[in-house]
mmCIF file of C-alpha atoms and ligand atoms in Angstrom:
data_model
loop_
_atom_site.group_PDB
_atom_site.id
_atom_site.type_symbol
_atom_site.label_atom_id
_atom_site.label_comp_id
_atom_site.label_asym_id
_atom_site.label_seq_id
_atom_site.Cartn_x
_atom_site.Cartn_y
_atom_site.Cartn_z
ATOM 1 C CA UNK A 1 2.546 -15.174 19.968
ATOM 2 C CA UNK A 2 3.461 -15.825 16.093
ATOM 3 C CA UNK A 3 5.294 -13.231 14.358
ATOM 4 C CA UNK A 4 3.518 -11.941 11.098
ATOM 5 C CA UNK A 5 6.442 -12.411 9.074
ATOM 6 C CA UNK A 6 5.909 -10.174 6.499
ATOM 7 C CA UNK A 7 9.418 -10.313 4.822
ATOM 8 C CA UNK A 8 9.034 -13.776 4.330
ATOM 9 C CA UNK A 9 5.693 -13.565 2.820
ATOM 10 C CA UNK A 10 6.621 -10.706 0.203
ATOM 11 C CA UNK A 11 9.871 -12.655 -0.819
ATOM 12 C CA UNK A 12 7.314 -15.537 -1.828
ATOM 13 C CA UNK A 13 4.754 -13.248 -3.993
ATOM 14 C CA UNK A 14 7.605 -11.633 -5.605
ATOM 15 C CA UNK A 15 9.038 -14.837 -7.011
ATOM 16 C CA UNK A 16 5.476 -15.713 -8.156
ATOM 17 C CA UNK A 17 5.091 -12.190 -9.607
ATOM 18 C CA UNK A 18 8.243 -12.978 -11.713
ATOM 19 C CA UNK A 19 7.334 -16.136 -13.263
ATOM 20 C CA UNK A 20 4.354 -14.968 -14.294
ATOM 21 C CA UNK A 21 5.703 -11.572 -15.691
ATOM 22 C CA UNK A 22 8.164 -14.156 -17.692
ATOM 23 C CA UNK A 23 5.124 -16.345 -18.677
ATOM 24 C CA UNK A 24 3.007 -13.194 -20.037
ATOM 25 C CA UNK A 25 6.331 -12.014 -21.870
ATOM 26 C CA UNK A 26 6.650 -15.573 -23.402
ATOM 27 C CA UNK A 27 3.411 -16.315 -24.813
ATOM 28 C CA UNK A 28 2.213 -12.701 -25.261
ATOM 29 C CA UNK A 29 5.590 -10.942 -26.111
ATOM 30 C CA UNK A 30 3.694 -8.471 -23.268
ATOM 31 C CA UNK A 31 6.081 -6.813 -20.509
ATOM 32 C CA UNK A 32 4.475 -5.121 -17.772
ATOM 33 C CA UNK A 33 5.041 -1.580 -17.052
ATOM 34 C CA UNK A 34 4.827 1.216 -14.377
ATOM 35 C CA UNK A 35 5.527 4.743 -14.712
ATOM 36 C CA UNK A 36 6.373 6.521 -11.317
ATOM 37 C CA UNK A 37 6.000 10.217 -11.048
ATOM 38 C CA UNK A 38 8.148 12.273 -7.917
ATOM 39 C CA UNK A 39 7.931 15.495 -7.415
ATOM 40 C CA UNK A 40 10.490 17.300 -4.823
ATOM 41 C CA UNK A 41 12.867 15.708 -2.639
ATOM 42 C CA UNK A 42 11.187 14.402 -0.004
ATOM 43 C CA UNK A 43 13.513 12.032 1.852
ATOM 44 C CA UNK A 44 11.512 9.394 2.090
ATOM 45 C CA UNK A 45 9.483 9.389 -1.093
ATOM 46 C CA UNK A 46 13.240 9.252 -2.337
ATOM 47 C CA UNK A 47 14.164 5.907 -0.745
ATOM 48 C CA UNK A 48 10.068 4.273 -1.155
ATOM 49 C CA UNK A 49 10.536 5.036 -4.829
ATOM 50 C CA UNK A 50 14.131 3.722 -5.427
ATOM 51 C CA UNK A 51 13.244 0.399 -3.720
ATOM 52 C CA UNK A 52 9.936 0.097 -6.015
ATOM 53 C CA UNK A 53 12.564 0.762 -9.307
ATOM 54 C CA UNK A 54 14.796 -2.000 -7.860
ATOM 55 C CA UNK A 55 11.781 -4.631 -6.907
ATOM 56 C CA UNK A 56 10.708 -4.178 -10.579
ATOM 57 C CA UNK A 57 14.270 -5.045 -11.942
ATOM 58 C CA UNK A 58 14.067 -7.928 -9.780
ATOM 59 C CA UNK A 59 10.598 -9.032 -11.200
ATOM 60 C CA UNK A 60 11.276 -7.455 -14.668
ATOM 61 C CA UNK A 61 8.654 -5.179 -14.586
ATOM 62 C CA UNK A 62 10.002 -1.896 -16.530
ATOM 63 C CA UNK A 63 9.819 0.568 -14.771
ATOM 64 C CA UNK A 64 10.361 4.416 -15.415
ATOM 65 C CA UNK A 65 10.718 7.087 -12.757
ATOM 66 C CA UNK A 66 9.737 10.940 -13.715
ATOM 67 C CA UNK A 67 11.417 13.065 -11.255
ATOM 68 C CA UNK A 68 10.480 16.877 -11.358
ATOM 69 C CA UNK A 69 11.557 20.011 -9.019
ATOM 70 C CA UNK A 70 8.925 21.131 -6.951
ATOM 71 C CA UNK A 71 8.833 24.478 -9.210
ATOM 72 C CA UNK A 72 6.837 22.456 -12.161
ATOM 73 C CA UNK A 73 3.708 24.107 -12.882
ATOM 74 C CA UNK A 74 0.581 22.040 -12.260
ATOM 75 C CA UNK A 75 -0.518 22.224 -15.893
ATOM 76 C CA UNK A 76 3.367 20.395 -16.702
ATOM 77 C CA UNK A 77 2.618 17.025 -14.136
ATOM 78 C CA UNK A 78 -0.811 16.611 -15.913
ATOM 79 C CA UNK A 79 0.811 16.759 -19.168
ATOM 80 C CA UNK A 80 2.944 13.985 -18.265
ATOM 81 C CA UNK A 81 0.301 11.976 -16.504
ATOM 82 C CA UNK A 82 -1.741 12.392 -20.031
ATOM 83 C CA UNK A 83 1.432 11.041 -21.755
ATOM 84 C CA UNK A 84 1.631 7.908 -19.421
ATOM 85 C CA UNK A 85 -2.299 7.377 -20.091
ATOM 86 C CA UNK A 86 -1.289 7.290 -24.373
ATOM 87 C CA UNK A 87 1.559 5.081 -23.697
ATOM 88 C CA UNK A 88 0.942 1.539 -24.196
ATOM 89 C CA UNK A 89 3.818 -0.007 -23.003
ATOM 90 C CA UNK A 90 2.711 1.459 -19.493
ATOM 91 C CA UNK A 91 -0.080 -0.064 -17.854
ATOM 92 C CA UNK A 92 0.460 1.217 -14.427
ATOM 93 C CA UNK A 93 0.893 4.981 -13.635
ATOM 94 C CA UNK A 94 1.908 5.630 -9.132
ATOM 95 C CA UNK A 95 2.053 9.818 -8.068
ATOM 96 C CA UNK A 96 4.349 9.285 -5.103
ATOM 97 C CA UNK A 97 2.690 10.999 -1.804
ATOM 98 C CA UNK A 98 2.747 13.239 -0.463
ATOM 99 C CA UNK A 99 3.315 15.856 -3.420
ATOM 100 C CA UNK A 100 5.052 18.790 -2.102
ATOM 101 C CA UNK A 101 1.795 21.164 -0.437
ATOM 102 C CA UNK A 102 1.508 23.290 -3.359
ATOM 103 C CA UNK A 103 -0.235 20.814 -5.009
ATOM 104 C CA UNK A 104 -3.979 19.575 -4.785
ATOM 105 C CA UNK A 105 -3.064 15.855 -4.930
ATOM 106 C CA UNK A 106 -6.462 13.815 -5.491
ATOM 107 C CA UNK A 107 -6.769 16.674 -8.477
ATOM 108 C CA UNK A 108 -3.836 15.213 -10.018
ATOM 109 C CA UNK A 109 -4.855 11.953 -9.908
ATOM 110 C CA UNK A 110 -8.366 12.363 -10.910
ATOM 111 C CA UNK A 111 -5.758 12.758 -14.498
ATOM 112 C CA UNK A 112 -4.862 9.427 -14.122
ATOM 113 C CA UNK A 113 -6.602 6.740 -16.190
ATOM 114 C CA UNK A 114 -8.874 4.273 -14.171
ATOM 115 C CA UNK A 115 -7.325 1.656 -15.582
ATOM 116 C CA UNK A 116 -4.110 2.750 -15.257
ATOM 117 C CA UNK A 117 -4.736 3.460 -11.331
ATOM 118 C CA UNK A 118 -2.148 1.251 -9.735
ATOM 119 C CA UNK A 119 -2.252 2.396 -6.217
ATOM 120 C CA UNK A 120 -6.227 2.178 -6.237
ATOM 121 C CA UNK A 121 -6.003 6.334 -5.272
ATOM 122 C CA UNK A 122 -8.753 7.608 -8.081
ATOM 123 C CA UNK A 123 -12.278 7.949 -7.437
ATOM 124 C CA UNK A 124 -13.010 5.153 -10.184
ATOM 125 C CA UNK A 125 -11.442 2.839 -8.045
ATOM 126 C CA UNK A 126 -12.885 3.830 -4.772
ATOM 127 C CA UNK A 127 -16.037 4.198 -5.680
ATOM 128 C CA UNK A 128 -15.631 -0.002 -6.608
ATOM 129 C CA UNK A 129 -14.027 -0.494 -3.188
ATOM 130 C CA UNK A 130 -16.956 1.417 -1.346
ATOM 131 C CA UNK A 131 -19.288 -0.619 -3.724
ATOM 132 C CA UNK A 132 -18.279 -3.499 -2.592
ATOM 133 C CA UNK A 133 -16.731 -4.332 -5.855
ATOM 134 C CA UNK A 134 -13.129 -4.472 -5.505
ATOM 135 C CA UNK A 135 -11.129 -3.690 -8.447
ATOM 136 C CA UNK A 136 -7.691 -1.817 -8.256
ATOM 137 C CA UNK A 137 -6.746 -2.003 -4.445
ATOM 138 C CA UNK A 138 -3.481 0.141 -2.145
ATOM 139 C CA UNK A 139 -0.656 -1.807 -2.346
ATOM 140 C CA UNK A 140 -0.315 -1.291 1.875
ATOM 141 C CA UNK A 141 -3.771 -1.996 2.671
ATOM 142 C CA UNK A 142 -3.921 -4.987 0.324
ATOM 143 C CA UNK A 143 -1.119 -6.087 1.788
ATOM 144 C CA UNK A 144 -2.133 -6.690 5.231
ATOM 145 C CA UNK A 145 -5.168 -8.877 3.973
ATOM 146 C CA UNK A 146 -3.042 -10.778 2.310
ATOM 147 C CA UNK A 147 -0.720 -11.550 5.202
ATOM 148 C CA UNK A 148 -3.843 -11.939 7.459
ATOM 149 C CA UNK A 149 -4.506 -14.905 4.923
ATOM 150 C CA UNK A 150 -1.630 -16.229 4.909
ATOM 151 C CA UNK A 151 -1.681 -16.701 8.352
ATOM 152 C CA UNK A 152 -5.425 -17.773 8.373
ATOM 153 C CA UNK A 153 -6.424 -15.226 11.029
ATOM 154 C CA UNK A 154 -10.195 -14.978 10.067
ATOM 155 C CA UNK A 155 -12.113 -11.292 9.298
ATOM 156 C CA UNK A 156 -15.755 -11.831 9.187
ATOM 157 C CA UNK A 157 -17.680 -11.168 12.370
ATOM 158 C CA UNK A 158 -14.570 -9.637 14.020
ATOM 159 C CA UNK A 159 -13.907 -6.522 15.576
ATOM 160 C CA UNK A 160 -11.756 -4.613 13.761
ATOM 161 C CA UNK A 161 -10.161 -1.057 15.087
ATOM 162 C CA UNK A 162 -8.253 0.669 12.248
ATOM 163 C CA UNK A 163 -6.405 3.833 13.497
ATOM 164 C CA UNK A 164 -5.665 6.396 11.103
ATOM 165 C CA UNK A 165 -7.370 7.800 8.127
ATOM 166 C CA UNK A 166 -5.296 8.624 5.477
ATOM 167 C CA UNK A 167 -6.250 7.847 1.545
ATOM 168 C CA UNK A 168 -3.066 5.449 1.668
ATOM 169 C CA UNK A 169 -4.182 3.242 4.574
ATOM 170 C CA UNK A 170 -6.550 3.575 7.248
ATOM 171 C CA UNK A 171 -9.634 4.570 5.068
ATOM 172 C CA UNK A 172 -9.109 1.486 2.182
ATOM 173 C CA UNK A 173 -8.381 -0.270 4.678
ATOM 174 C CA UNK A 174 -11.803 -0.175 6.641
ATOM 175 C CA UNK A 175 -13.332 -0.481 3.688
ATOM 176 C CA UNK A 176 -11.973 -3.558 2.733
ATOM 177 C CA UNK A 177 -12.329 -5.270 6.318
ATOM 178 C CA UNK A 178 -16.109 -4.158 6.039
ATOM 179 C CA UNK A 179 -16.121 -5.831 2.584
ATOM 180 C CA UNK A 180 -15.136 -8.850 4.371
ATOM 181 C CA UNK A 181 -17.770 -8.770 7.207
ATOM 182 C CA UNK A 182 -15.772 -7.466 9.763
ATOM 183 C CA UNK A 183 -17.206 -4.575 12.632
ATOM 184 C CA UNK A 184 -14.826 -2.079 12.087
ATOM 185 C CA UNK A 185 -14.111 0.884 13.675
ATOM 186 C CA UNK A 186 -12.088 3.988 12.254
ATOM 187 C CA UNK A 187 -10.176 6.025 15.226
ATOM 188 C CA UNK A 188 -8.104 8.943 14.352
ATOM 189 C CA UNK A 189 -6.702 11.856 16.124
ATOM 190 C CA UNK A 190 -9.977 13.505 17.203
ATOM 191 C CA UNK A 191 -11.120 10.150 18.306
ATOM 192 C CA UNK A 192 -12.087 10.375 21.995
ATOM 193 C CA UNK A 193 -11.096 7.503 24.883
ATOM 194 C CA UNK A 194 -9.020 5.688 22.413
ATOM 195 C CA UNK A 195 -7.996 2.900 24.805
ATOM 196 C CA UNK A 196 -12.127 1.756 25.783
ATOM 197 C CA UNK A 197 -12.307 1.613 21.979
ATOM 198 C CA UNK A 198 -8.788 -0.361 21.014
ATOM 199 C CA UNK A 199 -9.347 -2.883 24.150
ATOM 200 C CA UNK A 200 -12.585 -3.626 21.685
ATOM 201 C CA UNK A 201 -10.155 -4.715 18.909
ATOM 202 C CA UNK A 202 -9.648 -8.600 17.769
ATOM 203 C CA UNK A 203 -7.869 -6.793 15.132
ATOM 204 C CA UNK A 204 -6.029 -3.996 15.392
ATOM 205 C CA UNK A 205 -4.386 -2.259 13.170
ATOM 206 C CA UNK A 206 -2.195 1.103 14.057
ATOM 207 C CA UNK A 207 -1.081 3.925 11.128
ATOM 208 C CA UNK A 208 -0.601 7.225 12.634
ATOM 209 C CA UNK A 209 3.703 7.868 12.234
ATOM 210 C CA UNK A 210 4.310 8.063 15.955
ATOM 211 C CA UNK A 211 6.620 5.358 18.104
ATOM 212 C CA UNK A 212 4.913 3.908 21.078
ATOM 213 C CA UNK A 213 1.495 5.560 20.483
ATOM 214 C CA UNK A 214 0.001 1.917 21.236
ATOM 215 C CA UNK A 215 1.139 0.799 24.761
ATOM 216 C CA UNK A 216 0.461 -2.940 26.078
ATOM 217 C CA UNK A 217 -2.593 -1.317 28.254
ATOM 218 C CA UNK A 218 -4.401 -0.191 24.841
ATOM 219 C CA UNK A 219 -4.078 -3.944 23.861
ATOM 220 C CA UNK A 220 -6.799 -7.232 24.578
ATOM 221 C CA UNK A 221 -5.083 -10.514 25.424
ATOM 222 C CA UNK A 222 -4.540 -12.518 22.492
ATOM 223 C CA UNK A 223 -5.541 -9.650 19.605
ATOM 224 C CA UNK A 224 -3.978 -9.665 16.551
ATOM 225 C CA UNK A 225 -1.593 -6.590 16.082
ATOM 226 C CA UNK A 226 -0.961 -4.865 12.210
ATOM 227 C CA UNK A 227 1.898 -2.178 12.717
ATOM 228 C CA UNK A 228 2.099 0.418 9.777
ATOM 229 C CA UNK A 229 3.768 2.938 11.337
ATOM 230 C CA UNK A 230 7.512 3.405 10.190
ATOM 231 C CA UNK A 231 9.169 6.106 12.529
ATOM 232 C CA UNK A 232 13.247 6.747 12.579
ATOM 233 C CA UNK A 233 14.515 7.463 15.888
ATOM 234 C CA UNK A 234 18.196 7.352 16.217
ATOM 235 C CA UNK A 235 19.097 5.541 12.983
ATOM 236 C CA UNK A 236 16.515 3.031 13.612
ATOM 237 C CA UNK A 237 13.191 1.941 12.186
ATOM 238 C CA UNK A 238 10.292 1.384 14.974
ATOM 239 C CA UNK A 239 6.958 1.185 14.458
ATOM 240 C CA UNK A 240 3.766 2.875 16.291
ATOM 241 C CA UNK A 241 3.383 -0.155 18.634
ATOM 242 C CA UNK A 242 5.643 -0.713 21.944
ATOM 243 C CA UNK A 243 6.172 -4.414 20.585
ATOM 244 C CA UNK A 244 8.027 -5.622 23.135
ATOM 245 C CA UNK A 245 5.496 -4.794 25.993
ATOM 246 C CA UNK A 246 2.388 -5.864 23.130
ATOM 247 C CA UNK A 247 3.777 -9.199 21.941
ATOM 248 C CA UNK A 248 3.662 -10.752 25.664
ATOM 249 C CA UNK A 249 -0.351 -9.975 24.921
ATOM 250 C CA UNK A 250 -0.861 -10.342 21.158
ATOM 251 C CA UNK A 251 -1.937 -13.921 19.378
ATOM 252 C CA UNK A 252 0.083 -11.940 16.182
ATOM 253 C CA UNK A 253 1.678 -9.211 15.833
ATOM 254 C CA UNK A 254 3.683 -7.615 13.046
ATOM 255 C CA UNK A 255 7.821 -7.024 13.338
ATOM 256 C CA UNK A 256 8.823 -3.618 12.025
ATOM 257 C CA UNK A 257 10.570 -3.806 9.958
ATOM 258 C CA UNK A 258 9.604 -6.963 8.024
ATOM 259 C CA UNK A 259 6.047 -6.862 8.812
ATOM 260 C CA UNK A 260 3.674 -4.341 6.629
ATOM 261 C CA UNK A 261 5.989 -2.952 4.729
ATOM 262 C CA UNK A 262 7.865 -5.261 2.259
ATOM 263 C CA UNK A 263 4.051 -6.516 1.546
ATOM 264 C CA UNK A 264 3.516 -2.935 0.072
ATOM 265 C CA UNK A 265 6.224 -3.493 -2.445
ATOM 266 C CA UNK A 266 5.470 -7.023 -3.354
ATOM 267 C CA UNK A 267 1.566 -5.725 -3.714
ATOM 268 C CA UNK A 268 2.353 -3.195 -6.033
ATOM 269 C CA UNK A 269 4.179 -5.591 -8.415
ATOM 270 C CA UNK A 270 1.468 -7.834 -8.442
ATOM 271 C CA UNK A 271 -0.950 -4.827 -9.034
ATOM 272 C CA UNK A 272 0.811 -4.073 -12.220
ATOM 273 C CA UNK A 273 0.898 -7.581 -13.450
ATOM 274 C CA UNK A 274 -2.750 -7.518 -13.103
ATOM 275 C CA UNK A 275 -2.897 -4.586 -15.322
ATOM 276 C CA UNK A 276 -1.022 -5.652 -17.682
ATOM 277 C CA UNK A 277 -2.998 -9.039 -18.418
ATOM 278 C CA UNK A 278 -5.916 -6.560 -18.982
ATOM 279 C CA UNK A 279 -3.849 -4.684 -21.651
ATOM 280 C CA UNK A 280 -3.482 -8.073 -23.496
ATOM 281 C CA UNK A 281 -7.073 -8.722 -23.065
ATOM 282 C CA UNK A 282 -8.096 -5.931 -24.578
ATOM 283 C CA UNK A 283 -5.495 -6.292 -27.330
HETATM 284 N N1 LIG B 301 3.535 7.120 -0.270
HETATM 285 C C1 LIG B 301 3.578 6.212 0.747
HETATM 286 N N2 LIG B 301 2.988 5.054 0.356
HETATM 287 C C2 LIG B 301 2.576 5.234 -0.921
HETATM 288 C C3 LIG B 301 1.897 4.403 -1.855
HETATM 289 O O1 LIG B 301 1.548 3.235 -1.591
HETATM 290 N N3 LIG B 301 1.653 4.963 -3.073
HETATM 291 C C4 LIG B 301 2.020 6.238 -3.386
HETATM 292 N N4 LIG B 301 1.716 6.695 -4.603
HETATM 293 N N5 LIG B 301 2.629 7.036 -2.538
HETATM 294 C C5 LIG B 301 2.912 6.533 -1.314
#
């Protein structure tokens, strides 16, 4: 079993994201930027966001949070959306999820610029990733293909079981395994004899919030095992597979923590580089 070592990897594309932020500030006097919009006090959203503020320091990406109470009118979050899509020093614009339930959230993104779509959430953007021509892609998602690379586990032609379906993971996801000739298969909670399906899975990939949903019985020998889940029990961070039972089986599986989720972080940075070397193209 080889550990996906996901803290490892992100450390490595974080360092390349800041040389070539400095480069692009160097010889096009450019600095990338990200706006980040929160709305409540979700607990979580709290923490995701102030470690995205602090990896952009790190890269010198500037980065501005927004932070509203969960009494702003609807009409007020567009406004400032529209203000982030005038404002040229920001290329990237991120709507933390989930918005408190008040709001209808892919209506307040549809406000968001295409091109300044950093998490890949808008319908410009998905439409491209269903088209098979990939432009702005989730940071998460994105993530786990890149630490697939890394590690040279192959796509095409395998089987791929994704569980979950949320606009964050599971459904980009799919979509980007099919764009890479994978069989995939979607599961999600109304998905019937789960384990005849994820004994299927070469690849399998597990983001549905709940510690040891995937037991060592669910698992083929030797499949490769991507763990998004990040569940607190007791002060501590598990994921959605029982990894100590699963890595006795897998040919890869990923730690959490320091699997999926510091690739989210290091994605995102490199997602607003991107769009900030298409601001100085079209400069
Ligand atoms: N909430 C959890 N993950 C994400 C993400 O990647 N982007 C946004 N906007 N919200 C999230």
């Amino acid at each position: 079993m080889v550990l996906l070592d996901g803290k490892s990897l992100a450390k490595e594309k974080r360092e390349e994201v800041k040389k070539k932020v400095e480069d692009l500030k160097e010889r096009e006097k450019i600095v990338p930027g990200l706006a980040i919009i929160r709305v409540g006090n979700d607990p979580a959203s709290e923490i995701y966001v102030r470690n995205k503020l602090k990896a952009c320091e790190e890269v010198k990406i500037h980065a501005i949070e927004k932070h509203f109470d969960e009494s702003i009118s609807e009409q007020e979050l567009i406004d400032c959306i529209e203000y982030f899509n005038k404002e040229e020093t920001i290329d990237g614009i991120l709507v933390q999820s989930p918005l408190p339930k008040n709001f209808d959230e892919q209506k307040i993104i549809s406000h968001i610029l295409g091109s300044k779509d950093v998490d890949g959430f808008g319908i410009d953007n998905l439409g491209h990733l269903l088209a098979n021509q990939e432009q702005v892609l989730a940071a998460t998602p994105l993530g786990i293909i890149h630490l697939l690379e890394k590690y040279e586990i192959p796509i095409a032609s395998k089987n791929v079981v994704v569980i979950g379906r949320s606009k964050i993971v599971g459904r980009p996801l799919a979509i980007m395994f099919l764009n890479r000739d994978a069989t995939v298969t979607i599961a999600h909670s109304k998905t019937k004899n789960l384990k005849e399906i994820t004994l299927q899975a070469d690849i399998l990939v597990s983001a549905v919030g709940r510690p040891n949903f995937i037991t060592q019985d669910m698992v083929k020998e030797g499949a490769v095992c991507i763990d998004v889940g990040i569940n607190r029990i007791n002060n501590q961070v598990v994921g959605d597979m029982d990894f100590n039972a699963i890595k006795e089986k897998a040919s890869f599986i990923t730690p959490v923590p320091g699997g999926v989720g510091p690739m989210t972080i290091a994605t995102l940075l490199e997602n607003v580089y991107q769009l900030a070397l298409k601001r100085k193209k079209e400069k």
